[in-house]
Amino acid sequence: MQHIFQENKPILINNSLFRSIPESDIPILLKHLEAYTGQYKKDTYIKMTGDPADFIGIVLSGEIYICQTDFYGNRSIVASFTAGNLFAEAFACAGIAQLPADILAAADCRILFLSSRILFQSCDGCSRFHHQLIANLLGIVSKKNLYLNQKLSYTSRGTTKEKLLAYLSDQAKQNHSNEFTIPFNRQELADFLGVERSAMSAELGKLSKLGVLETQRRYFRLFRSVE
């Protein structure tokens, strides 16, 4: 596992899962958790609904989406993750046997997989960092829950315009600027907010004409609030 660690050292030593764990112990931990990597092209499925939920993933490069598709084929983007982010840990913590969502490569990406089954087993040989790993994981899951609650605050709004403005306002706050770039294209943003793309595009056009915002592709600039 030393080669996996050395090739991805900056991301791994700065990952929240390994917080407070000595750098020299991370390769040992990777071996214990049966770590392996995979490469995926954009728009290919990394994992699909119904696959075993027996892993925790770390995005080493690129970007992924967690997606759900309803009976009629409508896709909803639950979350997006870029390099350095952990994913699927909530599924593992919930103890479910099968994935309830698809994991899609939003760009060419490399993924590190860890065995969640082993992670949740007590191990005398790795006791010096096992408790720290679990504590780190609980902290990550708690923060992810806050993220999902934030998304719910967008999707629970009554109109497409309200959902858009709530999301864009938060993006401006997070970037500490009225100018920012979002991680979604138009279709992906519509999927994330749970709205029709055509209705969303129409609202963006109206808001641009009103002088509320300026946008081009993923770029946005907010000027004023809507009265």
PDB file of C-alpha atoms in Angstrom:
ATOM      1  CA  MET A   1       0.000   0.000   0.000  1.00  0.00           C
ATOM      2  CA  GLN A   2       3.039   2.237   0.188  1.00  0.00           C
ATOM      3  CA  HIS A   3       2.737   3.117  -3.514  1.00  0.00           C
ATOM      4  CA  ILE A   4      -0.916   4.170  -3.120  1.00  0.00           C
ATOM      5  CA  PHE A   5       0.066   6.380  -0.208  1.00  0.00           C
ATOM      6  CA  GLN A   6       3.050   7.954  -1.969  1.00  0.00           C
ATOM      7  CA  GLU A   7       1.103   8.633  -5.184  1.00  0.00           C
ATOM      8  CA  ASN A   8      -1.698  10.346  -3.264  1.00  0.00           C
ATOM      9  CA  LYS A   9       0.123  11.601  -0.192  1.00  0.00           C
ATOM     10  CA  PRO A  10      -1.068  15.266  -0.225  1.00  0.00           C
ATOM     11  CA  ILE A  11      -4.728  14.269  -0.441  1.00  0.00           C
ATOM     12  CA  LEU A  12      -4.506  11.472   2.120  1.00  0.00           C
ATOM     13  CA  ILE A  13      -2.609  13.301   4.855  1.00  0.00           C
ATOM     14  CA  ASN A  14      -5.049  16.215   4.569  1.00  0.00           C
ATOM     15  CA  ASN A  15      -8.179  14.083   4.469  1.00  0.00           C
ATOM     16  CA  SER A  16     -10.476  14.436   7.485  1.00  0.00           C
ATOM     17  CA  LEU A  17     -10.713  10.652   7.827  1.00  0.00           C
ATOM     18  CA  PHE A  18      -7.027  10.500   8.790  1.00  0.00           C
ATOM     19  CA  ARG A  19      -7.006  13.549  11.079  1.00  0.00           C
ATOM     20  CA  SER A  20      -4.708  13.107  14.125  1.00  0.00           C
ATOM     21  CA  ILE A  21      -3.305   9.854  12.711  1.00  0.00           C
ATOM     22  CA  PRO A  22       0.501   9.848  12.231  1.00  0.00           C
ATOM     23  CA  GLU A  23       1.576   9.986   8.602  1.00  0.00           C
ATOM     24  CA  SER A  24       3.685   6.847   9.041  1.00  0.00           C
ATOM     25  CA  ASP A  25       0.586   4.894  10.098  1.00  0.00           C
ATOM     26  CA  ILE A  26      -1.533   5.772   7.052  1.00  0.00           C
ATOM     27  CA  PRO A  27       0.052   3.157   4.704  1.00  0.00           C
ATOM     28  CA  ILE A  28      -0.490   0.517   7.417  1.00  0.00           C
ATOM     29  CA  LEU A  29      -4.079   1.627   7.726  1.00  0.00           C
ATOM     30  CA  LEU A  30      -4.611   1.470   3.959  1.00  0.00           C
ATOM     31  CA  LYS A  31      -3.374  -2.109   3.923  1.00  0.00           C
ATOM     32  CA  HIS A  32      -5.588  -3.041   6.850  1.00  0.00           C
ATOM     33  CA  LEU A  33      -8.643  -1.550   5.084  1.00  0.00           C
ATOM     34  CA  GLU A  34      -7.813  -3.409   1.829  1.00  0.00           C
ATOM     35  CA  ALA A  35      -7.448  -0.162  -0.109  1.00  0.00           C
ATOM     36  CA  TYR A  36      -7.502  -0.146  -3.905  1.00  0.00           C
ATOM     37  CA  THR A  37      -7.944   2.479  -6.595  1.00  0.00           C
ATOM     38  CA  GLY A  38     -10.015   2.745  -9.760  1.00  0.00           C
ATOM     39  CA  GLN A  39     -10.083   5.122 -12.744  1.00  0.00           C
ATOM     40  CA  TYR A  40     -13.319   6.191 -14.423  1.00  0.00           C
ATOM     41  CA  LYS A  41     -14.200   8.208 -17.504  1.00  0.00           C
ATOM     42  CA  LYS A  42     -16.682  11.063 -17.415  1.00  0.00           C
ATOM     43  CA  ASP A  43     -20.356   9.980 -17.464  1.00  0.00           C
ATOM     44  CA  THR A  44     -19.581   6.387 -16.483  1.00  0.00           C
ATOM     45  CA  TYR A  45     -21.051   4.755 -13.389  1.00  0.00           C
ATOM     46  CA  ILE A  46     -18.641   4.049 -10.561  1.00  0.00           C
ATOM     47  CA  LYS A  47     -21.262   2.198  -8.529  1.00  0.00           C
ATOM     48  CA  MET A  48     -24.965   1.649  -9.179  1.00  0.00           C
ATOM     49  CA  THR A  49     -28.114   1.312  -7.100  1.00  0.00           C
ATOM     50  CA  GLY A  50     -28.214  -2.210  -5.683  1.00  0.00           C
ATOM     51  CA  ASP A  51     -24.432  -2.684  -5.592  1.00  0.00           C
ATOM     52  CA  PRO A  52     -22.963  -3.753  -2.217  1.00  0.00           C
ATOM     53  CA  ALA A  53     -22.607  -0.828   0.195  1.00  0.00           C
ATOM     54  CA  ASP A  54     -19.438  -2.254   1.714  1.00  0.00           C
ATOM     55  CA  PHE A  55     -16.990   0.576   1.004  1.00  0.00           C
ATOM     56  CA  ILE A  56     -16.050   4.150   1.712  1.00  0.00           C
ATOM     57  CA  GLY A  57     -14.589   6.166  -1.152  1.00  0.00           C
ATOM     58  CA  ILE A  58     -12.190   9.076  -1.433  1.00  0.00           C
ATOM     59  CA  VAL A  59     -12.043  11.138  -4.627  1.00  0.00           C
ATOM     60  CA  LEU A  60      -8.361  11.371  -5.599  1.00  0.00           C
ATOM     61  CA  SER A  61      -8.968  13.449  -8.729  1.00  0.00           C
ATOM     62  CA  GLY A  62     -11.909  14.647 -10.792  1.00  0.00           C
ATOM     63  CA  GLU A  63     -15.492  14.915  -9.594  1.00  0.00           C
ATOM     64  CA  ILE A  64     -18.411  12.571  -8.869  1.00  0.00           C
ATOM     65  CA  TYR A  65     -22.164  12.873  -8.350  1.00  0.00           C
ATOM     66  CA  ILE A  66     -24.404  10.891  -6.037  1.00  0.00           C
ATOM     67  CA  CYS A  67     -27.637  10.499  -8.037  1.00  0.00           C
ATOM     68  CA  GLN A  68     -31.079   9.057  -7.532  1.00  0.00           C
ATOM     69  CA  THR A  69     -33.498   8.210 -10.343  1.00  0.00           C
ATOM     70  CA  ASP A  70     -37.230   7.851  -9.811  1.00  0.00           C
ATOM     71  CA  PHE A  71     -39.636   5.362 -11.416  1.00  0.00           C
ATOM     72  CA  TYR A  72     -40.129   7.668 -14.414  1.00  0.00           C
ATOM     73  CA  GLY A  73     -36.430   8.127 -15.094  1.00  0.00           C
ATOM     74  CA  ASN A  74     -36.087  11.609 -13.596  1.00  0.00           C
ATOM     75  CA  ARG A  75     -32.621  12.114 -12.130  1.00  0.00           C
ATOM     76  CA  SER A  76     -31.832  14.052  -8.979  1.00  0.00           C
ATOM     77  CA  ILE A  77     -28.276  14.961  -7.976  1.00  0.00           C
ATOM     78  CA  VAL A  78     -28.096  14.445  -4.229  1.00  0.00           C
ATOM     79  CA  ALA A  79     -24.513  15.663  -3.821  1.00  0.00           C
ATOM     80  CA  SER A  80     -21.285  16.340  -5.692  1.00  0.00           C
ATOM     81  CA  PHE A  81     -17.744  15.596  -4.509  1.00  0.00           C
ATOM     82  CA  THR A  82     -14.354  16.744  -5.809  1.00  0.00           C
ATOM     83  CA  ALA A  83     -10.758  15.709  -5.074  1.00  0.00           C
ATOM     84  CA  GLY A  84     -10.114  15.101  -1.395  1.00  0.00           C
ATOM     85  CA  ASN A  85     -13.745  14.441  -0.496  1.00  0.00           C
ATOM     86  CA  LEU A  86     -15.010  11.302   1.223  1.00  0.00           C
ATOM     87  CA  PHE A  87     -18.232   9.693  -0.026  1.00  0.00           C
ATOM     88  CA  ALA A  88     -20.594   6.769   0.689  1.00  0.00           C
ATOM     89  CA  GLU A  89     -19.671   6.848   4.375  1.00  0.00           C
ATOM     90  CA  ALA A  90     -23.303   7.494   5.341  1.00  0.00           C
ATOM     91  CA  PHE A  91     -24.404   4.308   3.576  1.00  0.00           C
ATOM     92  CA  ALA A  92     -21.733   2.345   5.403  1.00  0.00           C
ATOM     93  CA  CYS A  93     -22.623   3.866   8.789  1.00  0.00           C
ATOM     94  CA  ALA A  94     -26.304   3.099   8.217  1.00  0.00           C
ATOM     95  CA  GLY A  95     -25.417  -0.577   7.863  1.00  0.00           C
ATOM     96  CA  ILE A  96     -27.434  -1.039   4.667  1.00  0.00           C
ATOM     97  CA  ALA A  97     -26.484  -3.935   2.406  1.00  0.00           C
ATOM     98  CA  GLN A  98     -27.074  -2.265  -0.960  1.00  0.00           C
ATOM     99  CA  LEU A  99     -26.526   1.222  -2.357  1.00  0.00           C
ATOM    100  CA  PRO A 100     -29.727   3.292  -2.581  1.00  0.00           C
ATOM    101  CA  ALA A 101     -28.197   5.622  -5.182  1.00  0.00           C
ATOM    102  CA  ASP A 102     -25.917   5.718  -8.234  1.00  0.00           C
ATOM    103  CA  ILE A 103     -22.379   7.109  -8.109  1.00  0.00           C
ATOM    104  CA  LEU A 104     -21.520   8.789 -11.403  1.00  0.00           C
ATOM    105  CA  ALA A 105     -18.252  10.201 -12.707  1.00  0.00           C
ATOM    106  CA  ALA A 106     -18.963  13.882 -13.416  1.00  0.00           C
ATOM    107  CA  ALA A 107     -15.455  14.153 -14.904  1.00  0.00           C
ATOM    108  CA  ASP A 108     -12.583  11.767 -15.504  1.00  0.00           C
ATOM    109  CA  CYS A 109     -11.668  10.679 -11.995  1.00  0.00           C
ATOM    110  CA  ARG A 110      -9.629   8.399  -9.763  1.00  0.00           C
ATOM    111  CA  ILE A 111     -11.157   6.862  -6.664  1.00  0.00           C
ATOM    112  CA  LEU A 112      -9.690   5.206  -3.575  1.00  0.00           C
ATOM    113  CA  PHE A 113     -11.881   2.515  -2.020  1.00  0.00           C
ATOM    114  CA  LEU A 114     -11.657   1.354   1.608  1.00  0.00           C
ATOM    115  CA  SER A 115     -13.459  -1.601   3.168  1.00  0.00           C
ATOM    116  CA  SER A 116     -16.159  -0.280   5.518  1.00  0.00           C
ATOM    117  CA  ARG A 117     -16.753  -3.822   6.789  1.00  0.00           C
ATOM    118  CA  ILE A 118     -13.226  -3.957   8.177  1.00  0.00           C
ATOM    119  CA  LEU A 119     -13.394  -0.370   9.410  1.00  0.00           C
ATOM    120  CA  PHE A 120     -16.290  -1.180  11.722  1.00  0.00           C
ATOM    121  CA  GLN A 121     -14.623  -4.294  13.123  1.00  0.00           C
ATOM    122  CA  SER A 122     -12.592  -4.021  16.301  1.00  0.00           C
ATOM    123  CA  CYS A 123      -8.919  -4.789  15.721  1.00  0.00           C
ATOM    124  CA  ASP A 124      -6.276  -5.207  18.431  1.00  0.00           C
ATOM    125  CA  GLY A 125      -3.456  -4.739  15.949  1.00  0.00           C
ATOM    126  CA  CYS A 126      -4.636  -1.287  14.884  1.00  0.00           C
ATOM    127  CA  SER A 127      -6.230  -0.134  18.152  1.00  0.00           C
ATOM    128  CA  ARG A 128      -3.921   2.895  18.313  1.00  0.00           C
ATOM    129  CA  PHE A 129      -5.798   4.507  15.442  1.00  0.00           C
ATOM    130  CA  HIS A 130      -9.088   2.595  15.203  1.00  0.00           C
ATOM    131  CA  HIS A 131     -10.928   4.787  17.722  1.00  0.00           C
ATOM    132  CA  GLN A 132      -9.578   7.921  16.080  1.00  0.00           C
ATOM    133  CA  LEU A 133     -10.802   6.715  12.687  1.00  0.00           C
ATOM    134  CA  ILE A 134     -14.315   6.136  14.022  1.00  0.00           C
ATOM    135  CA  ALA A 135     -14.342   9.548  15.722  1.00  0.00           C
ATOM    136  CA  ASN A 136     -13.191  11.198  12.487  1.00  0.00           C
ATOM    137  CA  LEU A 137     -15.853   9.362  10.514  1.00  0.00           C
ATOM    138  CA  LEU A 138     -18.625  10.488  12.869  1.00  0.00           C
ATOM    139  CA  GLY A 139     -17.466  14.078  12.487  1.00  0.00           C
ATOM    140  CA  ILE A 140     -17.577  13.783   8.694  1.00  0.00           C
ATOM    141  CA  VAL A 141     -21.061  12.251   8.727  1.00  0.00           C
ATOM    142  CA  SER A 142     -22.320  15.051  10.978  1.00  0.00           C
ATOM    143  CA  LYS A 143     -21.019  17.705   8.591  1.00  0.00           C
ATOM    144  CA  LYS A 144     -22.570  15.899   5.621  1.00  0.00           C
ATOM    145  CA  ASN A 145     -25.920  15.944   7.425  1.00  0.00           C
ATOM    146  CA  LEU A 146     -25.639  19.715   7.685  1.00  0.00           C
ATOM    147  CA  TYR A 147     -25.008  19.821   3.923  1.00  0.00           C
ATOM    148  CA  LEU A 148     -28.113  17.741   3.211  1.00  0.00           C
ATOM    149  CA  ASN A 149     -30.171  19.979   5.471  1.00  0.00           C
ATOM    150  CA  GLN A 150     -28.879  22.942   3.503  1.00  0.00           C
ATOM    151  CA  LYS A 151     -29.957  21.317   0.244  1.00  0.00           C
ATOM    152  CA  LEU A 152     -33.370  20.639   1.751  1.00  0.00           C
ATOM    153  CA  SER A 153     -33.661  24.350   2.467  1.00  0.00           C
ATOM    154  CA  TYR A 154     -33.413  24.932  -1.304  1.00  0.00           C
ATOM    155  CA  THR A 155     -35.676  22.163  -2.557  1.00  0.00           C
ATOM    156  CA  SER A 156     -38.389  22.927   0.008  1.00  0.00           C
ATOM    157  CA  ARG A 157     -38.920  26.418  -1.418  1.00  0.00           C
ATOM    158  CA  GLY A 158     -42.218  26.882  -3.210  1.00  0.00           C
ATOM    159  CA  THR A 159     -41.077  28.130  -6.615  1.00  0.00           C
ATOM    160  CA  THR A 160     -38.208  27.577  -9.020  1.00  0.00           C
ATOM    161  CA  LYS A 161     -37.145  31.213  -8.576  1.00  0.00           C
ATOM    162  CA  GLU A 162     -37.023  30.865  -4.801  1.00  0.00           C
ATOM    163  CA  LYS A 163     -34.968  27.664  -5.043  1.00  0.00           C
ATOM    164  CA  LEU A 164     -32.525  29.312  -7.438  1.00  0.00           C
ATOM    165  CA  LEU A 165     -32.059  32.452  -5.384  1.00  0.00           C
ATOM    166  CA  ALA A 166     -31.646  30.532  -2.129  1.00  0.00           C
ATOM    167  CA  TYR A 167     -28.912  28.400  -3.705  1.00  0.00           C
ATOM    168  CA  LEU A 168     -27.136  31.300  -5.434  1.00  0.00           C
ATOM    169  CA  SER A 169     -27.270  33.427  -2.288  1.00  0.00           C
ATOM    170  CA  ASP A 170     -25.562  30.674  -0.300  1.00  0.00           C
ATOM    171  CA  GLN A 171     -22.924  30.272  -3.014  1.00  0.00           C
ATOM    172  CA  ALA A 172     -22.148  33.992  -2.781  1.00  0.00           C
ATOM    173  CA  LYS A 173     -21.810  33.719   1.012  1.00  0.00           C
ATOM    174  CA  GLN A 174     -19.562  30.674   0.782  1.00  0.00           C
ATOM    175  CA  ASN A 175     -17.320  32.397  -1.771  1.00  0.00           C
ATOM    176  CA  HIS A 176     -17.389  35.725   0.106  1.00  0.00           C
ATOM    177  CA  SER A 177     -18.106  37.415  -3.203  1.00  0.00           C
ATOM    178  CA  ASN A 178     -21.005  38.291  -5.466  1.00  0.00           C
ATOM    179  CA  GLU A 179     -19.051  36.597  -8.287  1.00  0.00           C
ATOM    180  CA  PHE A 180     -18.580  32.841  -8.236  1.00  0.00           C
ATOM    181  CA  THR A 181     -18.579  29.656 -10.301  1.00  0.00           C
ATOM    182  CA  ILE A 182     -20.885  26.775  -9.372  1.00  0.00           C
ATOM    183  CA  PRO A 183     -19.975  23.064  -9.779  1.00  0.00           C
ATOM    184  CA  PHE A 184     -22.997  22.318 -12.011  1.00  0.00           C
ATOM    185  CA  ASN A 185     -23.966  22.906 -15.621  1.00  0.00           C
ATOM    186  CA  ARG A 186     -27.593  23.904 -16.308  1.00  0.00           C
ATOM    187  CA  GLN A 187     -29.038  20.382 -16.413  1.00  0.00           C
ATOM    188  CA  GLU A 188     -27.100  19.347 -13.337  1.00  0.00           C
ATOM    189  CA  LEU A 189     -28.243  22.434 -11.432  1.00  0.00           C
ATOM    190  CA  ALA A 190     -31.847  21.652 -12.339  1.00  0.00           C
ATOM    191  CA  ASP A 191     -31.358  18.067 -11.158  1.00  0.00           C
ATOM    192  CA  PHE A 192     -29.786  19.288  -7.916  1.00  0.00           C
ATOM    193  CA  LEU A 193     -32.641  21.694  -7.165  1.00  0.00           C
ATOM    194  CA  GLY A 194     -35.313  19.266  -8.313  1.00  0.00           C
ATOM    195  CA  VAL A 195     -36.796  21.533 -10.999  1.00  0.00           C
ATOM    196  CA  GLU A 196     -37.382  21.419 -14.738  1.00  0.00           C
ATOM    197  CA  ARG A 197     -34.455  22.735 -16.743  1.00  0.00           C
ATOM    198  CA  SER A 198     -36.662  24.780 -19.093  1.00  0.00           C
ATOM    199  CA  ALA A 199     -38.467  26.449 -16.174  1.00  0.00           C
ATOM    200  CA  MET A 200     -35.158  27.176 -14.465  1.00  0.00           C
ATOM    201  CA  SER A 201     -33.643  28.652 -17.641  1.00  0.00           C
ATOM    202  CA  ALA A 202     -36.714  30.853 -18.040  1.00  0.00           C
ATOM    203  CA  GLU A 203     -36.336  32.145 -14.482  1.00  0.00           C
ATOM    204  CA  LEU A 204     -32.637  32.850 -15.016  1.00  0.00           C
ATOM    205  CA  GLY A 205     -33.562  34.846 -18.136  1.00  0.00           C
ATOM    206  CA  LYS A 206     -36.112  36.876 -16.188  1.00  0.00           C
ATOM    207  CA  LEU A 207     -33.693  37.549 -13.343  1.00  0.00           C
ATOM    208  CA  SER A 208     -31.036  38.684 -15.829  1.00  0.00           C
ATOM    209  CA  LYS A 209     -33.475  41.133 -17.454  1.00  0.00           C
ATOM    210  CA  LEU A 210     -34.425  42.496 -14.035  1.00  0.00           C
ATOM    211  CA  GLY A 211     -30.768  43.177 -13.316  1.00  0.00           C
ATOM    212  CA  VAL A 212     -30.661  40.755 -10.411  1.00  0.00           C
ATOM    213  CA  LEU A 213     -27.848  38.659 -11.804  1.00  0.00           C
ATOM    214  CA  GLU A 214     -25.529  37.987 -14.699  1.00  0.00           C
ATOM    215  CA  THR A 215     -24.663  34.462 -15.761  1.00  0.00           C
ATOM    216  CA  GLN A 216     -22.749  32.551 -18.398  1.00  0.00           C
ATOM    217  CA  ARG A 217     -22.468  28.792 -18.153  1.00  0.00           C
ATOM    218  CA  ARG A 218     -21.302  28.073 -14.578  1.00  0.00           C
ATOM    219  CA  TYR A 219     -20.386  31.683 -13.812  1.00  0.00           C
ATOM    220  CA  PHE A 220     -22.744  33.909 -11.804  1.00  0.00           C
ATOM    221  CA  ARG A 221     -22.650  37.480 -10.611  1.00  0.00           C
ATOM    222  CA  LEU A 222     -25.290  38.757  -8.239  1.00  0.00           C
ATOM    223  CA  PHE A 223     -26.215  42.453  -8.248  1.00  0.00           C
ATOM    224  CA  ARG A 224     -29.184  42.868  -5.918  1.00  0.00           C
ATOM    225  CA  SER A 225     -31.962  40.987  -4.182  1.00  0.00           C
ATOM    226  CA  VAL A 226     -35.449  40.528  -5.591  1.00  0.00           C
ATOM    227  CA  GLU A 227     -38.032  42.720  -3.930  1.00  0.00           C
TER     228      GLU A 227
END
